[in-house]
Amino acid sequence: MHFDPYSLMSVLAISGNFTSPSMFPPEHEYIAPGVHDKRSPCPALNALANHGFIPRDGRDISSHTLIQSTVEMYGLSVPLATTLVSGGMLCCGNVFTGIDLDDLAAHNKIEHDGSLVHADTKEGESRAPIHVDQALLTQLLTSYPNGLSLDDFAHARYEREKGLAKPLDPFHAELGHGEASLTWLLMKNASNVVPIETLRQWYGEERFPDSYVIPQETIGFMDAAGLSRKIADKMKELRRGDRGD
């Protein structure tokens, strides 16, 4: 499958004129991946592929395509998007030839154990599970029936990491904080809570949720770092409480 470069113009048009999935044109409707399509452990990238904002087959995706799509569809600043994409390319892909989405499943590069909805990598395996673990997803959704606040995301990450055989190193722990905080920032409603149905569609189906609205304000480094720090601080507080400090 070859990706039409002009589809990037569609990304620009949608982000400027259509702010939610119900307004996406037919070429960007949700289509679940086929058996030969590549996907990653990242719902944000998989949603872009499942809606056709990056190649639906998940293959040979350029840095430019990833940066453009994350800027336009998730409201990330160009510097933040460039940093995230460049990190993935340097660790798992090729800055010249691009990346297949499943390259991002390489264990302990960008991917890490302790995902909220993906099983941990088995001992001796070099690649992480890509498919959503339905037991973990169900546990997450039933544990927070009223949706997840930022503190709830911190609690969910804390509970998930408590069960790991080996604690995450600081780099991957910080990635976990960032993933949770960006999910909250992108998917929260007016009450600053991510509803359960939104999470089910985002994490479970890897699609843009019906409630999703493309951010009108750019998300920059300071926004992402500040929320990530709040997640980390809340997790430290929970650890102290468990220890009785």
GROMACS .gro file of C-alpha atoms in nm:
model
  245
    1MET     CA    1   0.000   0.000   0.000
    2HIS     CA    2   0.132   0.344  -0.092
    3PHE     CA    3   0.042   0.655   0.100
    4ASP     CA    4  -0.093   0.948  -0.099
    5PRO     CA    5   0.124   1.248  -0.001
    6TYR     CA    6  -0.169   1.477  -0.070
    7SER     CA    7  -0.352   1.324   0.226
    8LEU     CA    8  -0.146   1.558   0.442
    9MET     CA    9  -0.349   1.838   0.293
   10SER     CA   10  -0.653   1.652   0.423
   11VAL     CA   11  -0.501   1.658   0.771
   12LEU     CA   12  -0.459   2.033   0.747
   13ALA     CA   13  -0.810   2.082   0.616
   14ILE     CA   14  -0.967   1.867   0.887
   15SER     CA   15  -0.779   2.028   1.174
   16GLY     CA   16  -0.880   2.370   1.049
   17ASN     CA   17  -1.245   2.302   0.967
   18PHE     CA   18  -1.355   1.976   1.132
   19THR     CA   19  -1.279   1.960   1.500
   20SER     CA   20  -1.429   1.623   1.600
   21PRO     CA   21  -1.454   1.269   1.457
   22SER     CA   22  -1.822   1.308   1.367
   23MET     CA   23  -1.714   1.573   1.116
   24PHE     CA   24  -1.430   1.375   0.956
   25PRO     CA   25  -1.482   1.311   0.582
   26PRO     CA   26  -1.534   0.951   0.461
   27GLU     CA   27  -1.167   0.895   0.376
   28HIS     CA   28  -1.086   0.940   0.744
   29GLU     CA   29  -1.349   0.715   0.895
   30TYR     CA   30  -1.228   0.458   1.145
   31ILE     CA   31  -1.124   0.127   0.991
   32ALA     CA   32  -0.974  -0.143   1.213
   33PRO     CA   33  -0.634  -0.269   1.093
   34GLY     CA   34  -0.615  -0.570   0.864
   35VAL     CA   35  -0.409  -0.877   0.940
   36HIS     CA   36  -0.110  -0.751   0.742
   37ASP     CA   37  -0.119  -0.393   0.873
   38LYS     CA   38   0.147  -0.279   1.119
   39ARG     CA   39   0.058  -0.124   1.452
   40SER     CA   40   0.250  -0.002   1.757
   41PRO     CA   41   0.193  -0.017   2.134
   42CYS     CA   42   0.093   0.354   2.114
   43PRO     CA   43  -0.281   0.433   2.081
   44ALA     CA   44  -0.210   0.785   1.954
   45LEU     CA   45  -0.018   0.660   1.651
   46ASN     CA   46  -0.251   0.367   1.593
   47ALA     CA   47  -0.551   0.601   1.590
   48LEU     CA   48  -0.381   0.814   1.326
   49ALA     CA   49  -0.334   0.502   1.112
   50ASN     CA   50  -0.682   0.365   1.177
   51HIS     CA   51  -0.829   0.695   1.055
   52GLY     CA   52  -0.592   0.728   0.760
   53PHE     CA   53  -0.398   1.034   0.873
   54ILE     CA   54  -0.081   0.831   0.837
   55PRO     CA   55  -0.054   0.521   0.613
   56ARG     CA   56  -0.325   0.276   0.710
   57ASP     CA   57  -0.086  -0.014   0.659
   58GLY     CA   58   0.151   0.136   0.918
   59ARG     CA   59   0.456   0.099   0.694
   60ASP     CA   60   0.738   0.327   0.579
   61ILE     CA   61   0.615   0.636   0.761
   62SER     CA   62   0.839   0.940   0.735
   63SER     CA   63   0.932   1.175   1.018
   64HIS     CA   64   0.760   1.457   0.832
   65THR     CA   65   0.432   1.268   0.811
   66LEU     CA   66   0.437   1.182   1.182
   67ILE     CA   67   0.527   1.533   1.290
   68GLN     CA   68   0.267   1.693   1.064
   69SER     CA   69  -0.008   1.458   1.178
   70THR     CA   70   0.062   1.486   1.552
   71VAL     CA   71   0.079   1.865   1.528
   72GLU     CA   72  -0.246   1.895   1.336
   73MET     CA   73  -0.452   1.620   1.501
   74TYR     CA   74  -0.325   1.640   1.861
   75GLY     CA   75  -0.233   2.007   1.885
   76LEU     CA   76   0.130   1.943   1.980
   77SER     CA   77   0.378   2.221   1.923
   78VAL     CA   78   0.621   2.163   1.640
   79PRO     CA   79   0.920   2.142   1.882
   80LEU     CA   80   0.740   1.889   2.105
   81ALA     CA   81   0.620   1.678   1.813
   82THR     CA   82   0.964   1.690   1.650
   83THR     CA   83   1.133   1.579   1.972
   84LEU     CA   84   0.894   1.288   2.027
   85VAL     CA   85   0.908   1.170   1.666
   86SER     CA   86   1.285   1.211   1.640
   87GLY     CA   87   1.332   1.007   1.957
   88GLY     CA   88   1.124   0.725   1.813
   89MET     CA   89   1.307   0.737   1.482
   90LEU     CA   90   1.651   0.735   1.641
   91CYS     CA   91   1.566   0.449   1.878
   92CYS     CA   92   1.352   0.231   1.654
   93GLY     CA   93   1.346   0.354   1.294
   94ASN     CA   94   1.553   0.523   1.029
   95VAL     CA   95   1.550   0.898   0.980
   96PHE     CA   96   1.610   0.848   0.608
   97THR     CA   97   1.377   0.561   0.520
   98GLY     CA   98   1.111   0.603   0.789
   99ILE     CA   99   0.956   0.359   1.031
  100ASP     CA  100   0.701   0.079   1.045
  101LEU     CA  101   0.469   0.120   1.342
  102ASP     CA  102   0.556  -0.221   1.486
  103ASP     CA  103   0.922  -0.115   1.505
  104LEU     CA  104   0.814   0.083   1.811
  105ALA     CA  105   0.741  -0.244   1.992
  106ALA     CA  106   1.115  -0.301   2.044
  107HIS     CA  107   1.132  -0.366   2.416
  108ASN     CA  108   1.285  -0.108   2.650
  109LYS     CA  109   1.364   0.144   2.380
  110ILE     CA  110   1.058   0.368   2.375
  111GLU     CA  111   0.821   0.087   2.478
  112HIS     CA  112   0.833  -0.026   2.841
  113ASP     CA  113   0.663  -0.260   3.085
  114GLY     CA  114   0.385  -0.126   3.304
  115SER     CA  115   0.150  -0.014   3.026
  116LEU     CA  116  -0.202   0.052   3.149
  117VAL     CA  117  -0.353  -0.168   2.875
  118HIS     CA  118  -0.071  -0.378   2.730
  119ALA     CA  119   0.083  -0.687   2.887
  120ASP     CA  120   0.448  -0.679   2.986
  121THR     CA  121   0.710  -0.825   2.755
  122LYS     CA  122   0.779  -1.189   2.832
  123GLU     CA  123   1.120  -1.291   2.960
  124GLY     CA  124   1.361  -1.336   2.672
  125GLU     CA  125   1.137  -1.160   2.418
  126SER     CA  126   1.272  -0.859   2.230
  127ARG     CA  127   0.935  -0.720   2.122
  128ALA     CA  128   0.643  -0.614   2.334
  129PRO     CA  129   0.281  -0.721   2.284
  130ILE     CA  130   0.103  -0.486   2.044
  131HIS     CA  131  -0.256  -0.595   2.092
  132VAL     CA  132  -0.453  -0.448   2.379
  133ASP     CA  133  -0.476  -0.678   2.681
  134GLN     CA  134  -0.850  -0.699   2.742
  135ALA     CA  135  -0.808  -0.798   3.107
  136LEU     CA  136  -0.597  -0.489   3.179
  137LEU     CA  137  -0.838  -0.268   2.987
  138THR     CA  138  -1.137  -0.405   3.179
  139GLN     CA  139  -0.954  -0.362   3.508
  140LEU     CA  140  -0.878   0.001   3.426
  141LEU     CA  141  -1.233   0.083   3.319
  142THR     CA  142  -1.402  -0.090   3.612
  143SER     CA  143  -1.163   0.058   3.869
  144TYR     CA  144  -1.268   0.414   3.778
  145PRO     CA  145  -1.637   0.396   3.684
  146ASN     CA  146  -1.675   0.774   3.699
  147GLY     CA  147  -1.382   0.836   3.467
  148LEU     CA  148  -1.023   0.934   3.540
  149SER     CA  149  -0.895   1.261   3.675
  150LEU     CA  150  -0.525   1.345   3.658
  151ASP     CA  151  -0.484   1.203   4.010
  152ASP     CA  152  -0.667   0.889   3.901
  153PHE     CA  153  -0.420   0.840   3.617
  154ALA     CA  154  -0.138   0.870   3.871
  155HIS     CA  155  -0.312   0.614   4.091
  156ALA     CA  156  -0.364   0.378   3.796
  157ARG     CA  157   0.001   0.403   3.699
  158TYR     CA  158   0.109   0.348   4.059
  159GLU     CA  159  -0.105   0.036   4.095
  160ARG     CA  160   0.017  -0.100   3.761
  161GLU     CA  161   0.384  -0.043   3.842
  162LYS     CA  162   0.350  -0.197   4.188
  163GLY     CA  163   0.304  -0.535   4.024
  164LEU     CA  164   0.613  -0.522   3.805
  165ALA     CA  165   0.885  -0.779   3.865
  166LYS     CA  166   1.145  -0.506   3.818
  167PRO     CA  167   1.085  -0.133   3.874
  168LEU     CA  168   1.100   0.091   3.570
  169ASP     CA  169   1.423   0.282   3.526
  170PRO     CA  170   1.392   0.664   3.553
  171PHE     CA  171   1.376   0.717   3.176
  172HIS     CA  172   1.092   0.473   3.117
  173ALA     CA  173   0.913   0.581   3.436
  174GLU     CA  174   0.912   0.934   3.299
  175LEU     CA  175   0.773   0.808   2.968
  176GLY     CA  176   0.491   0.643   3.163
  177HIS     CA  177   0.414   0.970   3.341
  178GLY     CA  178   0.411   1.153   3.010
  179GLU     CA  179   0.184   0.902   2.839
  180ALA     CA  180  -0.072   0.924   3.119
  181SER     CA  181  -0.062   1.303   3.140
  182LEU     CA  182  -0.101   1.351   2.764
  183THR     CA  183  -0.397   1.111   2.759
  184TRP     CA  184  -0.564   1.319   3.029
  185LEU     CA  185  -0.481   1.649   2.860
  186LEU     CA  186  -0.609   1.538   2.519
  187MET     CA  187  -0.916   1.342   2.627
  188LYS     CA  188  -1.054   1.519   2.938
  189ASN     CA  189  -1.398   1.674   2.938
  190ALA     CA  190  -1.510   2.008   3.082
  191SER     CA  191  -1.499   1.854   3.431
  192ASN     CA  192  -1.132   1.760   3.384
  193VAL     CA  193  -1.215   1.390   3.379
  194VAL     CA  194  -1.164   1.140   3.098
  195PRO     CA  195  -1.494   0.949   3.066
  196ILE     CA  196  -1.491   0.570   3.057
  197GLU     CA  197  -1.640   0.550   2.708
  198THR     CA  198  -1.371   0.786   2.581
  199LEU     CA  199  -1.102   0.562   2.727
  200ARG     CA  200  -1.266   0.249   2.589
  201GLN     CA  201  -1.259   0.394   2.238
  202TRP     CA  202  -0.911   0.545   2.272
  203TYR     CA  203  -0.729   0.263   2.450
  204GLY     CA  204  -0.951  -0.028   2.351
  205GLU     CA  205  -1.035   0.044   1.986
  206GLU     CA  206  -0.747   0.284   1.914
  207ARG     CA  207  -0.973   0.533   1.744
  208PHE     CA  208  -1.047   0.901   1.793
  209PRO     CA  209  -1.324   0.892   2.056
  210ASP     CA  210  -1.663   1.038   1.970
  211SER     CA  211  -1.602   1.301   2.238
  212TYR     CA  212  -1.263   1.406   2.101
  213VAL     CA  213  -1.209   1.767   2.005
  214ILE     CA  214  -0.883   1.875   1.841
  215PRO     CA  215  -0.713   2.111   2.090
  216GLN     CA  216  -0.744   2.475   1.997
  217GLU     CA  217  -0.446   2.572   2.213
  218THR     CA  218  -0.104   2.432   2.130
  219ILE     CA  219   0.041   2.179   2.374
  220GLY     CA  220   0.406   2.262   2.432
  221PHE     CA  221   0.699   2.131   2.632
  222MET     CA  222   0.602   2.318   2.947
  223ASP     CA  223   0.245   2.188   2.939
  224ALA     CA  224   0.357   1.829   2.895
  225ALA     CA  225   0.640   1.850   3.148
  226GLY     CA  226   0.425   2.021   3.412
  227LEU     CA  227   0.154   1.757   3.399
  228SER     CA  228   0.407   1.475   3.389
  229ARG     CA  229   0.561   1.616   3.706
  230LYS     CA  230   0.220   1.621   3.875
  231ILE     CA  231   0.174   1.253   3.790
  232ALA     CA  232   0.520   1.173   3.928
  233ASP     CA  233   0.460   1.371   4.248
  234LYS     CA  234   0.125   1.203   4.311
  235MET     CA  235   0.283   0.861   4.262
  236LYS     CA  236   0.555   0.949   4.515
  237GLU     CA  237   0.283   1.051   4.759
  238LEU     CA  238   0.108   0.717   4.711
  239ARG     CA  239   0.433   0.530   4.770
  240ARG     CA  240   0.493   0.720   5.092
  241GLY     CA  241   0.140   0.638   5.204
  242ASP     CA  242   0.192   0.268   5.139
  243ARG     CA  243   0.515   0.274   5.337
  244GLY     CA  244   0.350   0.465   5.621
  245ASP     CA  245   0.595   0.756   5.596
   0.00000   0.00000   0.00000
